[in-house]
Amino acid sequence: MVELKTDTSIDAMHEAGQVVGRALTAVRHAAGVGVSLLELDAVAREVLREAGARSPFLGYRPSFAPTPFPAVICASVNDAIVHGVPDGYRLRDGDLLSVDCGAELDGWAGDSAVSFVVGTPRTADLRLVETAERALAAGIAAAVVGNRIGDIAHAIGSVCRAAGYGIMDDFGGHGIGRRMHEDPPVPNEGRPGRGMPLRHGMVLAIEPMLIGGGTDGYRTDPDGWTLRTTDGSRAAHAEHTVAITRAGPRILTARQEG
Ligand code: MG
Ligand code: MG
């Protein structure tokens, strides 16, 4: 069942979303060659703590997971697509890092992710990251009253496929509200004009996950969480929490850095 949010609730979700945005900005600024993923998790924890926010990631245990998630961010490096578990790994020059973060404030959730290169970038990685951002922007632009879920999916998928990338399609976007994961699912590929009609008050986490090598496959690490490309190629993930309003899509997790 899809819960429509009131304008007041959307404002409250914006507050939660801003905490997520600040956490991602802080992590991005802290990330550098030699910095560990656990140190980045600590940076995000501090932002949430200062805001009085709770982490919906910490202790999260969906049906596929063997253990509760131990951190407030997912940190996915290079061929890790999503759900990377922060550990003592120290970032190296040229690593492609995807950071996903959530926050719950006053009972409302926000969820957002960003990918970027640490140190000296490879041209191919910059293109992959730029395409993920462009796919996200296309999905958000399609998140308007009168469209359907399939229009968002089609917009995202078209950008990814045109650039020659694979799409990690078993996981995708989702409704969000008092819980981080709500109905409806928001696939990253689909047919336009199909699926649930978009209405004022729907809030969605839109999140393309691109595979640089062009295949769609993934495998799960022995940790039961980290999902990696099967072809060893690098991956990128971009996500925003977006409210659908009569005035157009409203990005609730927008960051100051852009
Ligand atoms: Mg997320
Ligand atoms: Mg999400």
mmCIF file of C-alpha atoms and ligand atoms in Angstrom:
data_model
loop_
_atom_site.group_PDB
_atom_site.id
_atom_site.type_symbol
_atom_site.label_atom_id
_atom_site.label_comp_id
_atom_site.label_asym_id
_atom_site.label_seq_id
_atom_site.Cartn_x
_atom_site.Cartn_y
_atom_site.Cartn_z
ATOM 1 C CA MET A 1 0.000 0.000 0.000
ATOM 2 C CA VAL A 2 1.314 3.435 -0.886
ATOM 3 C CA GLU A 3 1.021 6.084 1.782
ATOM 4 C CA LEU A 4 0.570 9.624 0.503
ATOM 5 C CA LYS A 5 2.294 12.249 2.641
ATOM 6 C CA THR A 6 0.797 15.586 3.634
ATOM 7 C CA ASP A 7 2.704 18.755 2.806
ATOM 8 C CA THR A 8 3.610 19.043 6.499
ATOM 9 C CA SER A 9 4.997 15.506 6.476
ATOM 10 C CA ILE A 10 7.014 16.269 3.346
ATOM 11 C CA ASP A 11 8.529 19.275 5.140
ATOM 12 C CA ALA A 12 9.436 16.969 8.042
ATOM 13 C CA MET A 13 10.990 14.497 5.592
ATOM 14 C CA HIS A 14 12.992 17.368 4.143
ATOM 15 C CA GLU A 15 14.515 17.923 7.596
ATOM 16 C CA ALA A 16 15.560 14.251 7.729
ATOM 17 C CA GLY A 17 16.809 14.477 4.163
ATOM 18 C CA GLN A 18 18.994 17.467 4.992
ATOM 19 C CA VAL A 19 20.723 15.452 7.707
ATOM 20 C CA VAL A 20 21.506 12.773 5.125
ATOM 21 C CA GLY A 21 22.777 15.421 2.730
ATOM 22 C CA ARG A 22 25.069 16.890 5.374
ATOM 23 C CA ALA A 23 26.381 13.431 6.277
ATOM 24 C CA LEU A 24 27.220 12.643 2.645
ATOM 25 C CA THR A 25 28.912 16.003 2.179
ATOM 26 C CA ALA A 26 30.987 15.442 5.322
ATOM 27 C CA VAL A 27 31.970 11.943 4.186
ATOM 28 C CA ARG A 28 32.940 13.210 0.759
ATOM 29 C CA HIS A 29 35.122 15.925 2.263
ATOM 30 C CA ALA A 30 36.743 13.428 4.635
ATOM 31 C CA ALA A 31 37.400 10.811 1.957
ATOM 32 C CA GLY A 32 40.952 10.728 0.646
ATOM 33 C CA VAL A 33 43.865 8.441 -0.061
ATOM 34 C CA GLY A 34 44.732 6.500 3.106
ATOM 35 C CA VAL A 35 41.416 7.178 4.867
ATOM 36 C CA SER A 36 39.614 4.023 5.994
ATOM 37 C CA LEU A 37 35.973 3.177 5.381
ATOM 38 C CA LEU A 38 35.425 2.852 9.142
ATOM 39 C CA GLU A 39 36.721 6.414 9.570
ATOM 40 C CA LEU A 40 34.180 7.603 6.998
ATOM 41 C CA ASP A 41 31.427 5.762 8.874
ATOM 42 C CA ALA A 42 32.479 7.587 12.044
ATOM 43 C CA VAL A 43 32.190 10.926 10.217
ATOM 44 C CA ALA A 44 28.607 10.137 9.202
ATOM 45 C CA ARG A 45 27.757 8.877 12.709
ATOM 46 C CA GLU A 46 28.863 12.200 14.147
ATOM 47 C CA VAL A 47 26.636 14.184 11.762
ATOM 48 C CA LEU A 48 23.624 12.021 12.681
ATOM 49 C CA ARG A 49 24.429 12.266 16.390
ATOM 50 C CA GLU A 50 24.714 16.050 16.284
ATOM 51 C CA ALA A 51 21.361 16.271 14.514
ATOM 52 C CA GLY A 52 19.678 13.926 16.991
ATOM 53 C CA ALA A 53 18.923 11.548 14.125
ATOM 54 C CA ARG A 54 18.786 7.776 14.213
ATOM 55 C CA SER A 55 20.346 5.552 11.537
ATOM 56 C CA PRO A 56 17.934 3.257 9.695
ATOM 57 C CA PHE A 57 20.979 1.363 8.343
ATOM 58 C CA LEU A 58 22.519 0.440 11.704
ATOM 59 C CA GLY A 59 21.168 -2.912 12.823
ATOM 60 C CA TYR A 60 19.044 -3.250 9.675
ATOM 61 C CA ARG A 61 18.461 -6.877 8.768
ATOM 62 C CA PRO A 62 16.398 -7.531 5.642
ATOM 63 C CA SER A 63 15.464 -11.094 4.683
ATOM 64 C CA PHE A 64 18.543 -11.612 2.473
ATOM 65 C CA ALA A 65 21.038 -10.529 5.148
ATOM 66 C CA PRO A 66 22.804 -13.009 7.423
ATOM 67 C CA THR A 67 23.737 -10.369 10.006
ATOM 68 C CA PRO A 68 22.438 -6.955 11.098
ATOM 69 C CA PHE A 69 24.147 -4.129 9.171
ATOM 70 C CA PRO A 70 26.931 -2.778 11.404
ATOM 71 C CA ALA A 71 27.274 0.805 10.135
ATOM 72 C CA VAL A 72 25.394 4.027 9.280
ATOM 73 C CA ILE A 73 26.758 4.189 5.714
ATOM 74 C CA CYS A 74 27.242 1.669 2.954
ATOM 75 C CA ALA A 75 30.691 2.168 1.432
ATOM 76 C CA SER A 76 31.078 0.363 -1.891
ATOM 77 C CA VAL A 77 34.517 0.544 -3.527
ATOM 78 C CA ASN A 78 35.268 -0.068 -7.220
ATOM 79 C CA ASP A 79 33.531 -3.326 -8.290
ATOM 80 C CA ALA A 80 31.227 -3.205 -5.245
ATOM 81 C CA ILE A 81 27.883 -1.912 -6.511
ATOM 82 C CA VAL A 82 25.915 -1.346 -3.293
ATOM 83 C CA HIS A 83 25.662 -2.497 0.351
ATOM 84 C CA GLY A 84 29.423 -2.399 0.977
ATOM 85 C CA VAL A 85 30.171 -2.856 4.681
ATOM 86 C CA PRO A 86 32.630 -0.259 6.057
ATOM 87 C CA ASP A 87 35.818 -1.929 7.298
ATOM 88 C CA GLY A 88 39.486 -1.105 7.785
ATOM 89 C CA TYR A 89 40.154 -0.821 4.041
ATOM 90 C CA ARG A 90 42.113 2.356 3.325
ATOM 91 C CA LEU A 91 41.205 4.207 0.158
ATOM 92 C CA ARG A 92 43.759 4.201 -2.645
ATOM 93 C CA ASP A 93 44.452 6.720 -5.383
ATOM 94 C CA GLY A 94 41.840 6.347 -8.104
ATOM 95 C CA ASP A 95 39.300 4.323 -6.101
ATOM 96 C CA LEU A 96 35.673 4.804 -7.109
ATOM 97 C CA LEU A 97 33.651 5.062 -3.897
ATOM 98 C CA SER A 98 29.859 4.935 -3.562
ATOM 99 C CA VAL A 99 28.463 6.092 -0.229
ATOM 100 C CA ASP A 100 24.850 5.460 0.758
ATOM 101 C CA CYS A 101 23.408 6.975 3.934
ATOM 102 C CA GLY A 102 20.068 7.181 5.689
ATOM 103 C CA ALA A 103 18.721 9.116 8.644
ATOM 104 C CA GLU A 104 15.533 9.109 10.691
ATOM 105 C CA LEU A 105 14.520 12.362 12.326
ATOM 106 C CA ASP A 106 11.266 12.897 14.240
ATOM 107 C CA GLY A 107 10.030 9.589 12.845
ATOM 108 C CA TRP A 108 10.697 10.369 9.179
ATOM 109 C CA ALA A 109 13.368 8.783 6.976
ATOM 110 C CA GLY A 110 15.730 10.089 4.305
ATOM 111 C CA ASP A 111 17.930 8.009 1.987
ATOM 112 C CA SER A 112 20.578 9.191 -0.471
ATOM 113 C CA ALA A 113 23.772 8.053 -2.159
ATOM 114 C CA VAL A 114 26.645 9.580 -4.087
ATOM 115 C CA SER A 115 29.595 8.174 -6.035
ATOM 116 C CA PHE A 116 32.944 9.878 -6.569
ATOM 117 C CA VAL A 117 36.595 9.156 -7.279
ATOM 118 C CA VAL A 118 39.267 9.453 -4.599
ATOM 119 C CA GLY A 119 42.496 11.050 -5.789
ATOM 120 C CA THR A 120 43.386 10.868 -9.477
ATOM 121 C CA PRO A 121 40.347 9.831 -11.544
ATOM 122 C CA ARG A 122 40.273 7.558 -14.558
ATOM 123 C CA THR A 123 38.333 9.057 -17.458
ATOM 124 C CA ALA A 124 36.122 5.953 -17.608
ATOM 125 C CA ASP A 125 35.161 6.360 -13.951
ATOM 126 C CA LEU A 126 34.274 10.016 -14.364
ATOM 127 C CA ARG A 127 31.995 9.065 -17.258
ATOM 128 C CA LEU A 128 30.361 6.316 -15.195
ATOM 129 C CA VAL A 129 29.726 8.659 -12.243
ATOM 130 C CA GLU A 130 28.460 11.419 -14.518
ATOM 131 C CA THR A 131 26.074 8.982 -16.206
ATOM 132 C CA ALA A 132 24.737 7.774 -12.846
ATOM 133 C CA GLU A 133 23.988 11.394 -11.898
ATOM 134 C CA ARG A 134 22.379 11.994 -15.287
ATOM 135 C CA ALA A 135 20.243 8.843 -14.947
ATOM 136 C CA LEU A 136 19.154 10.004 -11.495
ATOM 137 C CA ALA A 137 18.293 13.459 -12.852
ATOM 138 C CA ALA A 138 16.271 11.883 -15.680
ATOM 139 C CA GLY A 139 14.384 9.717 -13.187
ATOM 140 C CA ILE A 140 13.644 12.730 -10.993
ATOM 141 C CA ALA A 141 12.481 14.775 -13.991
ATOM 142 C CA ALA A 142 9.976 11.999 -14.776
ATOM 143 C CA ALA A 143 8.671 11.985 -11.183
ATOM 144 C CA VAL A 144 5.702 14.232 -11.903
ATOM 145 C CA VAL A 145 1.981 13.982 -11.253
ATOM 146 C CA GLY A 146 0.303 12.303 -14.232
ATOM 147 C CA ASN A 147 3.269 10.075 -15.054
ATOM 148 C CA ARG A 148 3.599 6.479 -13.879
ATOM 149 C CA ILE A 149 6.312 4.506 -12.107
ATOM 150 C CA GLY A 150 7.272 3.020 -15.487
ATOM 151 C CA ASP A 151 8.090 6.499 -16.787
ATOM 152 C CA ILE A 152 10.688 6.952 -14.043
ATOM 153 C CA ALA A 153 12.103 3.468 -14.695
ATOM 154 C CA HIS A 154 12.232 4.079 -18.439
ATOM 155 C CA ALA A 155 13.949 7.454 -18.020
ATOM 156 C CA ILE A 156 16.673 5.931 -15.816
ATOM 157 C CA GLY A 157 17.160 2.833 -17.957
ATOM 158 C CA SER A 158 17.358 4.784 -21.210
ATOM 159 C CA VAL A 159 20.242 6.932 -19.968
ATOM 160 C CA CYS A 160 22.162 3.887 -18.685
ATOM 161 C CA ARG A 161 21.660 1.763 -21.793
ATOM 162 C CA ALA A 162 22.464 4.605 -24.210
ATOM 163 C CA ALA A 163 25.825 4.964 -22.457
ATOM 164 C CA GLY A 164 26.472 1.219 -22.764
ATOM 165 C CA TYR A 165 26.270 0.384 -19.066
ATOM 166 C CA GLY A 166 24.652 -2.515 -17.273
ATOM 167 C CA ILE A 167 21.881 -2.028 -14.729
ATOM 168 C CA MET A 168 21.701 -3.828 -11.414
ATOM 169 C CA ASP A 169 18.038 -4.581 -11.591
ATOM 170 C CA ASP A 170 17.220 -6.906 -8.655
ATOM 171 C CA PHE A 171 17.597 -3.872 -6.424
ATOM 172 C CA GLY A 172 16.268 -0.400 -7.105
ATOM 173 C CA GLY A 173 14.346 2.507 -5.719
ATOM 174 C CA HIS A 174 11.449 2.433 -3.296
ATOM 175 C CA GLY A 175 8.805 4.416 -1.511
ATOM 176 C CA ILE A 176 10.004 6.006 1.712
ATOM 177 C CA GLY A 177 8.328 7.642 4.696
ATOM 178 C CA ARG A 178 8.202 6.594 8.320
ATOM 179 C CA ARG A 179 10.136 3.535 7.207
ATOM 180 C CA MET A 180 13.125 3.576 4.877
ATOM 181 C CA HIS A 181 11.624 0.993 2.527
ATOM 182 C CA GLU A 182 7.957 1.345 1.606
ATOM 183 C CA ASP A 183 5.851 0.657 -1.448
ATOM 184 C CA PRO A 184 6.063 1.109 -4.344
ATOM 185 C CA PRO A 185 9.230 -0.422 -5.805
ATOM 186 C CA VAL A 186 10.889 1.906 -8.322
ATOM 187 C CA PRO A 187 12.807 -0.218 -10.867
ATOM 188 C CA ASN A 188 15.769 1.179 -12.779
ATOM 189 C CA GLU A 189 14.469 -0.052 -16.108
ATOM 190 C CA GLY A 190 10.944 -0.378 -17.432
ATOM 191 C CA ARG A 191 8.304 0.515 -19.952
ATOM 192 C CA PRO A 192 6.899 4.031 -20.143
ATOM 193 C CA GLY A 193 3.231 4.531 -19.333
ATOM 194 C CA ARG A 194 3.104 1.389 -17.170
ATOM 195 C CA GLY A 195 2.725 0.862 -13.466
ATOM 196 C CA MET A 196 1.281 2.903 -10.644
ATOM 197 C CA PRO A 197 0.181 6.478 -11.400
ATOM 198 C CA LEU A 198 2.248 9.123 -9.613
ATOM 199 C CA ARG A 199 0.294 11.321 -7.215
ATOM 200 C CA HIS A 200 0.914 14.430 -5.144
ATOM 201 C CA GLY A 201 2.312 13.284 -1.800
ATOM 202 C CA MET A 202 4.171 10.195 -2.986
ATOM 203 C CA VAL A 203 7.774 10.168 -1.753
ATOM 204 C CA LEU A 204 10.268 7.945 -3.549
ATOM 205 C CA ALA A 205 13.921 7.050 -3.190
ATOM 206 C CA ILE A 206 15.161 7.000 -6.790
ATOM 207 C CA GLU A 207 18.498 5.234 -7.166
ATOM 208 C CA PRO A 208 20.161 4.067 -10.388
ATOM 209 C CA MET A 209 22.929 1.461 -9.922
ATOM 210 C CA LEU A 210 25.186 1.295 -12.985
ATOM 211 C CA ILE A 211 27.644 -1.420 -13.967
ATOM 212 C CA GLY A 212 30.535 -0.102 -16.036
ATOM 213 C CA GLY A 213 31.258 -3.342 -17.883
ATOM 214 C CA GLY A 214 27.806 -3.439 -19.445
ATOM 215 C CA THR A 215 26.627 -6.711 -17.910
ATOM 216 C CA ASP A 216 23.678 -6.753 -15.498
ATOM 217 C CA GLY A 217 24.948 -9.489 -13.202
ATOM 218 C CA TYR A 218 26.122 -9.280 -9.625
ATOM 219 C CA ARG A 219 27.424 -11.625 -6.955
ATOM 220 C CA THR A 220 27.283 -11.459 -3.187
ATOM 221 C CA ASP A 221 30.428 -11.350 -1.048
ATOM 222 C CA PRO A 222 30.936 -13.931 1.708
ATOM 223 C CA ASP A 223 29.884 -11.174 4.156
ATOM 224 C CA GLY A 224 26.352 -11.633 2.801
ATOM 225 C CA TRP A 225 25.953 -7.908 2.168
ATOM 226 C CA THR A 226 28.356 -6.501 -0.417
ATOM 227 C CA LEU A 227 27.083 -6.888 -3.980
ATOM 228 C CA ARG A 228 29.760 -6.875 -6.671
ATOM 229 C CA THR A 229 29.836 -6.869 -10.449
ATOM 230 C CA THR A 230 30.396 -10.331 -11.934
ATOM 231 C CA ASP A 231 32.699 -8.977 -14.648
ATOM 232 C CA GLY A 232 34.971 -7.129 -12.211
ATOM 233 C CA SER A 233 34.100 -3.779 -13.737
ATOM 234 C CA ARG A 234 33.440 -0.731 -11.589
ATOM 235 C CA ALA A 235 29.988 0.422 -10.546
ATOM 236 C CA ALA A 236 28.323 3.683 -9.560
ATOM 237 C CA HIS A 237 25.252 4.490 -7.471
ATOM 238 C CA ALA A 238 23.343 7.752 -7.124
ATOM 239 C CA GLU A 239 20.227 8.312 -5.027
ATOM 240 C CA HIS A 240 17.898 11.032 -3.818
ATOM 241 C CA THR A 241 14.711 11.020 -1.789
ATOM 242 C CA VAL A 242 12.160 12.883 -3.909
ATOM 243 C CA ALA A 243 8.625 14.100 -3.134
ATOM 244 C CA ILE A 244 6.159 14.200 -6.007
ATOM 245 C CA THR A 245 4.165 17.423 -5.760
ATOM 246 C CA ARG A 246 1.792 19.374 -7.969
ATOM 247 C CA ALA A 247 4.578 21.950 -8.260
ATOM 248 C CA GLY A 248 6.973 19.283 -9.567
ATOM 249 C CA PRO A 249 9.537 16.955 -8.016
ATOM 250 C CA ARG A 250 11.076 18.190 -4.760
ATOM 251 C CA ILE A 251 14.497 16.726 -3.871
ATOM 252 C CA LEU A 252 14.484 16.250 -0.091
ATOM 253 C CA THR A 253 18.136 15.126 0.188
ATOM 254 C CA ALA A 254 19.703 17.879 -1.939
ATOM 255 C CA ARG A 255 23.263 18.725 -0.881
ATOM 256 C CA GLN A 256 24.847 22.168 -0.632
ATOM 257 C CA GLU A 257 27.744 21.036 -2.830
ATOM 258 C CA GLY A 258 25.285 20.193 -5.640
HETATM 259 MG MG MG B 1 20.180 4.395 -0.040
HETATM 260 MG MG MG B 2 17.323 3.520 -1.083
#
